[in-house]
Amino acid sequence: LQRTDVAVVGGGIIGTTAALELQRRGYAVTIVEPNEAGAGTAGGSAGYLAWDDIFPIPNPSVIADLPRMLLDKHGPLVIKPSYLPHMMGWGVRFLLAARPSAVRRAIDALSRLNGNAEESLVALAERAGAQRYLVREAALHVSRKAESLEAAAAQIPTLAAHGIVAEILDRRALLAQEPALSTTVAGAIAIQGAYRCTNPGAFGAALADHFRHRSGTVTQARATAIAPDATSWRVRTSAGDILANRIVVAAGVWSAPLLRGLGYRVPLQSARGYHLMLPYPQVRLDRLIHFNEPHFVATPMEDGLRLAGTVEFAGVDAPPNEYRADMLFDVAREYLPALRRDGAARWMGHRPSLPDSLPIIASLRRAPGVVAAIGHERRGLTESGITARCVADLVEGKTPPVDLTPFRIERFGNL
Ligand SMILES: Cc1cc2nc3c(=O)[nH]c(=O)nc-3n(C[C@H](O)[C@H](O)[C@H](O)COP(=O)(O)OP(=O)(O)OC[C@H]3O[C@@H](n4cnc5c(N)ncnc54)[C@H](O)[C@@H]3O)c2cc1C
């Protein structure tokens, strides 16, 4: 039997950063993680610290486009037909979250969280000696069609109202910055003050190493249940029980069964995403580029060019669909005609996704002493630092730097 002040269940980017912040505040912390701590989904991510990503996925135009998107088997969003029945509850909530008033509230909530994200993550990375993996530079959102560029430009005032500086680059200005792009592009929006992570896997590993070097414990095991135990909590794991005064649940898409045992049903789905790592792309990009038609990201990294994106709902256990990774090359070639795929490596990961695009960052009223930090969808790396600060404040019973009302677990009602 192990004893600790705080047990963090799940050692992805959210669990690892929360563990580091709690350790900094003087707690003995144990991460329970069946695989490598610090690896998780973020290790395969696009490495975009997307402070500008304040727009929830559900919105009226996505709903209008949904039937067309779902009929396109090769499109950026697919639902495996046999998985559809499992998406019903999530889908109804997604529709409700697309109401204009709900979208406005979500933008406000995300902009407040992201407004504190840079400072928190950069400070955490510096303390762990991992800041060398973070490069501050403009990120480009490139469009091929004039209408798509106009739609992206229409978001600039909303971004500005939330403190994010963006400017329009016409085709000439864009090609001057990134000459590898096809001349068929219409232009781009340049987001100032963004960050690119040059090696998300090494970044997470450096954070986990720092945690261990400062006497943090990593128990390589799977948590199977969390239960009250006299005055503390007992985490049952595949390697024995752990007694802890406080628990943080940060097991990404795998959190739902653990929370169910504590009396909460959360509409958590895996929005599966893919990457294709190109070690010899034969084209050079100097910045991270977000492409708009279809949505995907190309990130220059230490070990090549990473193409990442696509959304697939097929459940957690279905095997990866290699085609979803390969199609990233085909769509990228439309923008980068000289791109080569020699030595390409495919990867699939699970974005923990709640229907309103907002995470849960909350103390659990039905389980006093347990904090949940899940559902960061496509922004987990971005929001990890600020989430860690909020989680540590909740553990300590302090007021977090961000109003967490929009991120409470009760917002989905009784499922
Ligand atoms: C293709 C793709 C691109 C992305 N690009 C970006 C990006 O550019 N920027 C960005 O900010 N975000 C990005 N994301 C999203 C980001 O990766 C996620 O939001 C983030 O990794 C979620 O972190 P997490 O710690 O909540 O979950 P995870 O990383 O999934 O970690 C959960 C951990 O819990 C462990 N676990 C599972 N079951 C148990 C159990 N029973 N007991 C204990 N531990 C358990 C798992 O092994 C895992 O390590 C991307 C995601 C994908 C798929």
Short mmCIF file of C-alpha atoms and ligand atoms in Angstrom, two decimals:
data_model
loop_
_atom_site.label_atom_id
_atom_site.label_comp_id
_atom_site.label_asym_id
_atom_site.label_seq_id
_atom_site.Cartn_x
_atom_site.Cartn_y
_atom_site.Cartn_z
CA LEU A 1 0.00 0.00 0.00
CA GLN A 2 1.40 3.38 -1.04
CA ARG A 3 0.54 6.66 0.68
CA THR A 4 0.78 10.09 -0.86
CA ASP A 5 -0.65 13.60 -0.47
CA VAL A 6 -2.08 13.74 -3.99
CA ALA A 7 -2.59 10.93 -6.51
CA VAL A 8 -2.86 12.16 -10.09
CA VAL A 9 -4.63 9.54 -12.19
CA GLY A 10 -3.33 9.82 -15.75
CA GLY A 11 0.10 11.10 -16.77
CA GLY A 12 -0.73 12.80 -20.08
CA ILE A 13 0.05 16.50 -20.48
CA ILE A 14 -2.82 17.54 -18.17
CA GLY A 15 -1.88 15.10 -15.39
CA THR A 16 1.87 15.72 -15.68
CA THR A 17 1.59 19.52 -15.55
CA ALA A 18 -0.90 19.33 -12.65
CA ALA A 19 1.49 17.00 -10.80
CA LEU A 20 4.39 19.42 -11.36
CA GLU A 21 2.40 22.38 -10.06
CA LEU A 22 1.26 20.47 -6.97
CA GLN A 23 4.82 19.31 -6.34
CA ARG A 24 6.05 22.93 -6.62
CA ARG A 25 3.54 23.83 -3.90
CA GLY A 26 5.10 21.30 -1.56
CA TYR A 27 2.91 18.20 -1.90
CA ALA A 28 4.09 14.62 -2.22
CA VAL A 29 2.57 13.61 -5.54
CA THR A 30 2.15 10.24 -7.25
CA ILE A 31 1.24 9.96 -10.92
CA VAL A 32 -0.62 6.76 -11.80
CA GLU A 33 0.01 6.04 -15.47
CA PRO A 34 0.00 2.69 -17.31
CA ASN A 35 2.32 3.94 -20.07
CA GLU A 36 5.11 6.54 -20.13
CA ALA A 37 4.36 9.63 -17.98
CA GLY A 38 4.46 12.83 -20.05
CA ALA A 39 3.80 11.01 -23.33
CA GLY A 40 0.03 10.79 -23.79
CA THR A 41 -1.90 12.26 -26.67
CA ALA A 42 -0.05 15.58 -26.69
CA GLY A 43 3.15 13.76 -27.71
CA GLY A 44 1.61 13.17 -31.14
CA SER A 45 -0.11 16.54 -31.35
CA ALA A 46 0.50 19.35 -33.82
CA GLY A 47 2.45 21.26 -31.18
CA TYR A 48 0.42 24.44 -31.57
CA LEU A 49 0.04 26.57 -28.47
CA ALA A 50 -3.18 27.99 -29.78
CA TRP A 51 -4.11 30.91 -27.53
CA ASP A 52 -6.23 32.12 -30.47
CA ASP A 53 -8.31 28.93 -30.48
CA ILE A 54 -11.25 30.42 -28.62
CA PHE A 55 -13.97 29.17 -30.95
CA PRO A 56 -15.93 26.07 -29.89
CA ILE A 57 -16.55 23.47 -32.60
CA PRO A 58 -20.37 23.52 -32.30
CA ASN A 59 -21.76 26.61 -34.04
CA PRO A 60 -24.63 27.27 -36.46
CA SER A 61 -22.49 27.02 -39.61
CA VAL A 62 -20.96 23.67 -38.57
CA ILE A 63 -24.49 22.35 -37.97
CA ALA A 64 -25.55 23.56 -41.42
CA ASP A 65 -22.53 21.84 -42.97
CA LEU A 66 -22.82 18.64 -40.92
CA PRO A 67 -24.93 16.52 -43.31
CA ARG A 68 -22.54 17.21 -46.19
CA MET A 69 -19.49 16.55 -44.01
CA LEU A 70 -20.86 13.27 -42.68
CA LEU A 71 -21.68 11.95 -46.15
CA ASP A 72 -18.10 12.50 -47.29
CA LYS A 73 -16.23 9.35 -46.24
CA HIS A 74 -12.93 11.03 -47.14
CA GLY A 75 -13.73 14.35 -45.47
CA PRO A 76 -12.10 15.92 -42.42
CA LEU A 77 -14.83 14.60 -40.06
CA VAL A 78 -16.14 11.03 -40.07
CA ILE A 79 -18.30 8.94 -37.76
CA LYS A 80 -17.92 5.19 -38.11
CA PRO A 81 -21.50 4.07 -38.95
CA SER A 82 -21.49 1.28 -36.35
CA TYR A 83 -20.48 3.85 -33.72
CA LEU A 84 -23.36 6.26 -34.45
CA PRO A 85 -25.72 4.87 -31.75
CA HIS A 86 -23.03 5.66 -29.14
CA MET A 87 -22.96 9.30 -30.24
CA MET A 88 -26.63 10.13 -29.59
CA GLY A 89 -26.38 11.75 -26.14
CA TRP A 90 -23.21 13.58 -27.15
CA GLY A 91 -24.81 14.65 -30.43
CA VAL A 92 -27.89 16.17 -28.77
CA ARG A 93 -25.67 18.18 -26.45
CA PHE A 94 -23.52 19.24 -29.42
CA LEU A 95 -26.64 20.64 -31.11
CA LEU A 96 -27.63 22.51 -27.95
CA ALA A 97 -24.11 23.92 -27.64
CA ALA A 98 -24.38 25.34 -31.17
CA ARG A 99 -27.03 27.90 -30.16
CA PRO A 100 -25.62 31.43 -30.70
CA SER A 101 -25.95 32.32 -26.99
CA ALA A 102 -24.10 29.14 -25.97
CA VAL A 103 -21.39 29.81 -28.57
CA ARG A 104 -20.88 33.35 -27.22
CA ARG A 105 -20.58 32.03 -23.68
CA ALA A 106 -18.10 29.36 -24.78
CA ILE A 107 -15.94 31.93 -26.61
CA ASP A 108 -15.85 34.04 -23.45
CA ALA A 109 -14.96 31.05 -21.30
CA LEU A 110 -12.21 29.82 -23.64
CA SER A 111 -10.73 33.27 -24.09
CA ARG A 112 -10.47 33.70 -20.32
CA LEU A 113 -8.78 30.32 -19.94
CA ASN A 114 -6.47 30.86 -22.92
CA GLY A 115 -5.74 34.43 -21.80
CA ASN A 116 -3.87 32.95 -18.83
CA ALA A 117 -2.43 29.98 -20.71
CA GLU A 118 0.79 31.41 -22.16
CA GLU A 119 2.15 32.81 -18.93
CA SER A 120 1.32 29.61 -17.04
CA LEU A 121 2.77 27.13 -19.54
CA VAL A 122 5.92 29.11 -20.32
CA ALA A 123 6.68 29.52 -16.59
CA LEU A 124 6.13 25.81 -16.01
CA ALA A 125 8.36 24.91 -18.98
CA GLU A 126 11.11 27.24 -17.77
CA ARG A 127 11.09 25.72 -14.30
CA ALA A 128 11.38 22.25 -15.83
CA GLY A 129 14.14 23.31 -18.26
CA ALA A 130 11.88 22.45 -21.21
CA GLN A 131 11.48 25.95 -22.69
CA ARG A 132 13.90 25.09 -25.50
CA TYR A 133 11.06 23.19 -27.17
CA LEU A 134 8.81 26.27 -27.33
CA VAL A 135 9.33 28.79 -30.16
CA ARG A 136 7.40 32.05 -30.08
CA GLU A 137 6.43 33.16 -33.58
CA ALA A 138 3.42 34.05 -35.72
CA ALA A 139 1.27 31.11 -36.82
CA LEU A 140 -0.38 31.23 -40.22
CA HIS A 141 -3.96 30.23 -41.08
CA VAL A 142 -3.80 29.70 -44.83
CA SER A 143 -6.84 29.63 -47.15
CA ARG A 144 -7.08 28.52 -50.73
CA LYS A 145 -10.39 30.12 -51.59
CA ALA A 146 -11.14 33.83 -51.27
CA GLU A 147 -14.40 33.06 -49.35
CA SER A 148 -12.53 31.01 -46.81
CA LEU A 149 -9.96 33.80 -46.32
CA GLU A 150 -12.83 36.26 -45.87
CA ALA A 151 -14.47 33.99 -43.29
CA ALA A 152 -11.16 33.74 -41.40
CA ALA A 153 -10.67 37.50 -41.63
CA ALA A 154 -14.17 38.03 -40.23
CA GLN A 155 -12.92 36.52 -36.95
CA ILE A 156 -10.18 39.15 -36.51
CA PRO A 157 -12.39 41.63 -34.59
CA THR A 158 -13.54 38.87 -32.19
CA LEU A 159 -9.91 37.83 -31.68
CA ALA A 160 -8.92 41.48 -31.12
CA ALA A 161 -11.70 41.91 -28.57
CA HIS A 162 -10.05 39.05 -26.66
CA GLY A 163 -6.55 40.48 -26.91
CA ILE A 164 -5.28 38.37 -29.84
CA VAL A 165 -3.51 40.26 -32.60
CA ALA A 166 -4.03 38.91 -36.11
CA GLU A 167 -3.35 40.41 -39.53
CA ILE A 168 -4.24 39.50 -43.09
CA LEU A 169 -1.47 38.49 -45.51
CA ASP A 170 -2.34 38.59 -49.20
CA ARG A 171 -0.98 35.94 -51.54
CA ARG A 172 2.21 37.87 -52.34
CA ALA A 173 3.05 38.59 -48.71
CA LEU A 174 2.31 34.98 -47.77
CA LEU A 175 4.47 33.50 -50.53
CA ALA A 176 7.30 35.86 -49.58
CA GLN A 177 7.22 34.31 -46.08
CA GLU A 178 6.63 30.69 -47.11
CA PRO A 179 7.82 30.16 -50.70
CA ALA A 180 7.16 26.40 -50.61
CA LEU A 181 3.40 27.07 -50.75
CA SER A 182 1.51 26.62 -53.99
CA THR A 183 0.75 29.85 -55.84
CA THR A 184 -2.94 28.85 -55.77
CA VAL A 185 -3.35 30.00 -52.14
CA ALA A 186 -5.54 33.05 -51.54
CA GLY A 187 -3.73 34.36 -48.47
CA ALA A 188 -3.51 33.89 -44.74
CA ILE A 189 -4.28 35.27 -41.34
CA ALA A 190 -1.11 35.63 -39.25
CA ILE A 191 -1.67 35.17 -35.50
CA GLN A 192 0.96 37.09 -33.59
CA GLY A 193 2.55 35.78 -30.41
CA ALA A 194 1.67 32.13 -30.96
CA TYR A 195 4.03 29.32 -30.02
CA ARG A 196 5.14 26.17 -31.78
CA CYS A 197 6.36 23.17 -29.83
CA THR A 198 9.28 21.72 -31.80
CA ASN A 199 9.08 18.26 -30.21
CA PRO A 200 5.93 17.62 -28.15
CA GLY A 201 7.08 14.11 -27.17
CA ALA A 202 10.41 15.36 -25.82
CA PHE A 203 8.65 18.31 -24.17
CA GLY A 204 6.32 16.01 -22.20
CA ALA A 205 9.20 13.67 -21.35
CA ALA A 206 11.26 16.61 -20.02
CA LEU A 207 8.36 17.64 -17.76
CA ALA A 208 7.99 14.08 -16.44
CA ASP A 209 11.76 13.83 -15.86
CA HIS A 210 11.74 17.05 -13.89
CA PHE A 211 8.87 15.69 -11.78
CA ARG A 212 10.83 12.49 -11.02
CA HIS A 213 14.08 14.34 -10.29
CA ARG A 214 12.28 16.36 -7.66
CA SER A 215 11.18 13.15 -5.90
CA GLY A 216 7.86 12.75 -7.64
CA THR A 217 6.61 9.17 -7.83
CA VAL A 218 5.34 7.59 -11.03
CA THR A 219 3.47 4.34 -10.47
CA GLN A 220 3.26 2.48 -13.74
CA ALA A 221 -0.24 1.07 -13.41
CA ARG A 222 -3.81 1.45 -14.57
CA ALA A 223 -6.30 2.87 -12.07
CA THR A 224 -9.41 0.72 -11.94
CA ALA A 225 -11.46 2.58 -9.31
CA ILE A 226 -11.39 5.49 -6.90
CA ALA A 227 -13.19 4.98 -3.59
CA PRO A 228 -13.47 6.77 -0.23
CA ASP A 229 -11.39 5.28 2.55
CA ALA A 230 -12.06 6.59 6.09
CA THR A 231 -10.64 10.14 5.90
CA SER A 232 -8.81 9.79 2.59
CA TRP A 233 -9.18 8.23 -0.89
CA ARG A 234 -8.11 4.87 -2.18
CA VAL A 235 -7.05 4.45 -5.80
CA ARG A 236 -7.22 0.82 -6.85
CA THR A 237 -4.60 0.12 -9.49
CA SER A 238 -3.23 -2.83 -11.40
CA ALA A 239 -0.12 -2.54 -9.15
CA GLY A 240 -1.91 -2.33 -5.79
CA ASP A 241 -3.78 0.35 -3.86
CA ILE A 242 -2.69 3.93 -3.22
CA LEU A 243 -4.05 5.99 -0.34
CA ALA A 244 -4.17 9.73 -1.00
CA ASN A 245 -5.66 12.77 0.71
CA ARG A 246 -6.58 14.29 -2.62
CA ILE A 247 -7.12 12.87 -6.11
CA VAL A 248 -6.84 14.49 -9.53
CA VAL A 249 -8.58 12.61 -12.34
CA ALA A 250 -6.75 13.42 -15.60
CA ALA A 251 -6.98 10.21 -17.59
CA GLY A 252 -8.16 11.83 -20.83
CA VAL A 253 -10.82 9.81 -22.71
CA TRP A 254 -10.30 6.97 -20.23
CA SER A 255 -11.65 9.07 -17.33
CA ALA A 256 -15.35 8.32 -17.84
CA PRO A 257 -15.48 4.93 -16.04
CA LEU A 258 -13.50 6.31 -13.09
CA LEU A 259 -15.90 9.23 -12.77
CA ARG A 260 -18.91 6.94 -13.11
CA GLY A 261 -17.74 5.14 -9.99
CA LEU A 262 -17.88 8.51 -8.21
CA GLY A 263 -21.46 9.21 -9.31
CA TYR A 264 -20.85 11.26 -12.47
CA ARG A 265 -21.71 10.36 -16.04
CA VAL A 266 -19.89 12.63 -18.47
CA PRO A 267 -20.55 12.74 -22.23
CA LEU A 268 -16.89 12.22 -23.08
CA GLN A 269 -15.99 10.96 -26.55
CA SER A 270 -12.72 10.39 -28.32
CA ALA A 271 -12.37 12.75 -31.28
CA ARG A 272 -9.66 10.63 -32.80
CA GLY A 273 -6.99 12.48 -34.74
CA TYR A 274 -4.04 11.43 -36.86
CA HIS A 275 -0.62 12.60 -37.77
CA LEU A 276 1.84 11.75 -40.49
CA MET A 277 5.45 12.50 -39.59
CA LEU A 278 7.59 13.26 -42.63
CA PRO A 279 11.31 13.00 -41.81
CA TYR A 280 12.38 14.04 -45.35
CA PRO A 281 9.60 16.34 -46.59
CA GLN A 282 11.86 18.07 -49.16
CA VAL A 283 10.01 21.32 -48.54
CA ARG A 284 10.84 23.89 -45.95
CA LEU A 285 8.29 25.71 -43.83
CA ASP A 286 9.50 28.28 -41.33
CA ARG A 287 6.31 28.51 -39.29
CA LEU A 288 3.41 26.39 -38.15
CA ILE A 289 0.66 26.55 -40.75
CA HIS A 290 -2.99 25.85 -40.17
CA PHE A 291 -4.72 25.09 -43.46
CA ASN A 292 -8.41 25.91 -43.76
CA GLU A 293 -9.68 23.69 -46.62
CA PRO A 294 -9.78 21.08 -45.22
CA HIS A 295 -8.58 21.81 -41.69
CA PHE A 296 -5.17 20.38 -40.88
CA VAL A 297 -1.87 21.63 -39.52
CA ALA A 298 1.70 21.37 -40.79
CA THR A 299 4.32 21.91 -38.10
CA PRO A 300 8.07 22.10 -38.66
CA MET A 301 9.55 19.96 -35.86
CA GLU A 302 13.03 18.84 -34.81
CA ASP A 303 12.65 15.52 -36.61
CA GLY A 304 10.74 16.58 -39.72
CA LEU A 305 7.46 18.06 -40.83
CA ARG A 306 4.36 16.86 -38.98
CA LEU A 307 0.97 16.89 -40.72
CA ALA A 308 -1.79 16.57 -38.12
CA GLY A 309 -5.54 16.73 -38.04
CA THR A 310 -8.81 15.08 -39.07
CA VAL A 311 -11.57 14.06 -36.68
CA GLU A 312 -12.93 10.52 -36.47
CA PHE A 313 -15.55 9.25 -34.03
CA ALA A 314 -15.14 5.48 -33.77
CA GLY A 315 -14.73 4.87 -30.05
CA VAL A 316 -11.59 4.36 -28.02
CA ASP A 317 -10.92 0.74 -28.88
CA ALA A 318 -11.33 0.61 -32.67
CA PRO A 319 -8.02 0.11 -34.47
CA PRO A 320 -6.52 3.11 -36.29
CA ASN A 321 -7.66 3.68 -39.85
CA GLU A 322 -4.38 4.19 -41.74
CA TYR A 323 -6.17 5.94 -44.55
CA ARG A 324 -6.97 8.86 -42.22
CA ALA A 325 -3.25 9.48 -41.68
CA ASP A 326 -2.36 8.95 -45.34
CA MET A 327 -5.01 11.39 -46.55
CA LEU A 328 -3.14 14.14 -44.71
CA PHE A 329 -0.35 13.78 -47.27
CA ASP A 330 -2.75 14.06 -50.19
CA VAL A 331 -4.40 17.20 -48.88
CA ALA A 332 -1.04 18.73 -47.92
CA ARG A 333 0.34 18.15 -51.43
CA GLU A 334 -2.34 20.49 -52.76
CA TYR A 335 -0.72 23.28 -50.78
CA LEU A 336 2.90 22.08 -50.91
CA PRO A 337 3.44 20.63 -54.41
CA ALA A 338 7.04 19.49 -53.78
CA LEU A 339 6.18 17.56 -50.59
CA ARG A 340 7.63 14.02 -50.32
CA ARG A 341 6.55 11.22 -47.98
CA ASP A 342 9.69 9.06 -47.83
CA GLY A 343 9.94 7.40 -44.41
CA ALA A 344 6.51 8.71 -43.33
CA ALA A 345 5.26 7.44 -39.93
CA ARG A 346 1.56 7.31 -39.01
CA TRP A 347 0.07 7.96 -35.59
CA MET A 348 -3.42 8.10 -34.07
CA GLY A 349 -4.46 9.74 -30.80
CA HIS A 350 -7.56 10.49 -28.73
CA ARG A 351 -8.70 14.07 -28.22
CA PRO A 352 -10.86 13.95 -25.07
CA SER A 353 -13.93 15.71 -26.33
CA LEU A 354 -17.01 17.07 -24.57
CA PRO A 355 -19.92 18.25 -26.74
CA ASP A 356 -19.60 21.97 -25.91
CA SER A 357 -15.83 22.05 -26.65
CA LEU A 358 -15.09 23.16 -23.07
CA PRO A 359 -13.04 21.09 -20.63
CA ILE A 360 -14.14 20.04 -17.17
CA ILE A 361 -11.90 21.63 -14.51
CA ALA A 362 -13.77 21.11 -11.27
CA SER A 363 -13.92 19.88 -7.71
CA LEU A 364 -16.44 17.08 -7.45
CA ARG A 365 -19.16 17.88 -4.92
CA ARG A 366 -20.19 14.23 -4.65
CA ALA A 367 -16.59 13.23 -4.00
CA PRO A 368 -15.02 15.94 -1.81
CA GLY A 369 -11.25 15.94 -2.30
CA VAL A 370 -11.41 14.77 -5.92
CA VAL A 371 -10.70 17.21 -8.77
CA ALA A 372 -11.37 16.39 -12.43
CA ALA A 373 -9.36 17.92 -15.31
CA ILE A 374 -10.54 16.36 -18.55
CA GLY A 375 -11.96 17.12 -21.99
CA HIS A 376 -9.40 19.58 -23.38
CA GLU A 377 -10.17 18.35 -26.89
CA ARG A 378 -7.80 19.97 -29.43
CA ARG A 379 -6.26 22.41 -26.93
CA GLY A 380 -4.80 20.22 -24.18
CA LEU A 381 -1.19 21.21 -24.74
CA THR A 382 -2.21 24.87 -25.01
CA GLU A 383 -4.28 24.89 -21.83
CA SER A 384 -2.17 22.52 -19.73
CA GLY A 385 -0.26 25.19 -17.78
CA ILE A 386 -3.33 27.19 -16.78
CA THR A 387 -5.28 24.02 -16.02
CA ALA A 388 -2.46 22.90 -13.72
CA ARG A 389 -2.69 26.17 -11.77
CA CYS A 390 -6.48 25.88 -11.49
CA VAL A 391 -6.27 22.24 -10.41
CA ALA A 392 -3.68 23.03 -7.73
CA ASP A 393 -5.86 25.89 -6.44
CA LEU A 394 -8.89 23.58 -6.30
CA VAL A 395 -6.86 20.98 -4.42
CA GLU A 396 -5.80 23.66 -1.95
CA GLY A 397 -9.27 25.19 -1.68
CA LYS A 398 -8.01 28.52 -3.08
CA THR A 399 -9.69 30.74 -5.64
CA PRO A 400 -8.32 29.87 -9.12
CA PRO A 401 -7.07 32.66 -11.43
CA VAL A 402 -9.93 31.96 -13.87
CA ASP A 403 -13.67 31.71 -13.14
CA LEU A 404 -14.28 27.97 -13.48
CA THR A 405 -18.09 28.13 -13.58
CA PRO A 406 -18.25 27.29 -17.34
CA PHE A 407 -16.04 24.23 -16.72
CA ARG A 408 -18.08 22.62 -13.94
CA ILE A 409 -18.96 18.95 -14.28
CA GLU A 410 -22.65 19.49 -13.44
CA ARG A 411 -23.32 21.47 -16.64
CA PHE A 412 -24.44 18.33 -18.47
CA GLY A 413 -27.14 17.60 -15.91
CA ASN A 414 -28.14 14.03 -15.21
CA LEU A 415 -27.30 11.82 -18.13
C1 LIG B 1 -3.93 14.84 -34.08
C2 LIG B 1 -3.98 15.70 -32.83
C3 LIG B 1 -3.40 16.97 -32.87
C4 LIG B 1 -3.44 17.80 -31.75
N1 LIG B 1 -2.83 19.03 -31.80
C5 LIG B 1 -2.86 19.84 -30.71
C6 LIG B 1 -2.19 21.09 -30.73
O1 LIG B 1 -1.55 21.47 -31.71
N2 LIG B 1 -2.26 21.89 -29.62
C7 LIG B 1 -2.94 21.49 -28.49
O2 LIG B 1 -2.98 22.26 -27.54
N3 LIG B 1 -3.55 20.28 -28.44
C8 LIG B 1 -3.53 19.46 -29.51
N4 LIG B 1 -4.16 18.24 -29.48
C9 LIG B 1 -4.96 17.89 -28.29
C10 LIG B 1 -4.12 17.41 -27.16
O3 LIG B 1 -3.20 16.44 -27.61
C11 LIG B 1 -5.04 16.83 -26.08
O4 LIG B 1 -6.00 17.78 -25.72
C12 LIG B 1 -4.26 16.46 -24.84
O5 LIG B 1 -3.20 15.62 -25.17
C13 LIG B 1 -5.14 15.83 -23.78
O6 LIG B 1 -4.33 15.58 -22.69
P1 LIG B 1 -4.82 14.71 -21.45
O7 LIG B 1 -3.68 14.66 -20.51
O8 LIG B 1 -6.14 15.21 -20.98
O9 LIG B 1 -5.13 13.27 -22.08
P2 LIG B 1 -4.10 12.17 -22.62
O10 LIG B 1 -2.92 12.78 -23.23
O11 LIG B 1 -4.88 11.24 -23.45
O12 LIG B 1 -3.59 11.48 -21.29
C14 LIG B 1 -4.37 10.61 -20.54
C15 LIG B 1 -3.43 9.64 -19.89
O13 LIG B 1 -4.16 8.80 -19.01
C16 LIG B 1 -3.61 7.50 -19.08
N5 LIG B 1 -4.62 6.54 -18.65
C17 LIG B 1 -5.58 5.94 -19.37
N6 LIG B 1 -6.32 5.12 -18.59
C18 LIG B 1 -5.81 5.22 -17.34
C19 LIG B 1 -6.15 4.62 -16.12
N7 LIG B 1 -7.17 3.77 -16.02
N8 LIG B 1 -5.40 4.93 -15.04
C20 LIG B 1 -4.38 5.80 -15.12
N9 LIG B 1 -4.02 6.42 -16.27
C21 LIG B 1 -4.73 6.13 -17.37
C22 LIG B 1 -3.23 7.35 -20.55
O14 LIG B 1 -2.26 6.33 -20.72
C23 LIG B 1 -2.71 8.72 -20.88
O15 LIG B 1 -1.32 8.85 -20.71
C24 LIG B 1 -4.10 17.36 -30.57
C25 LIG B 1 -4.65 16.07 -30.53
C26 LIG B 1 -4.59 15.24 -31.64
C27 LIG B 1 -5.16 13.86 -31.57
#
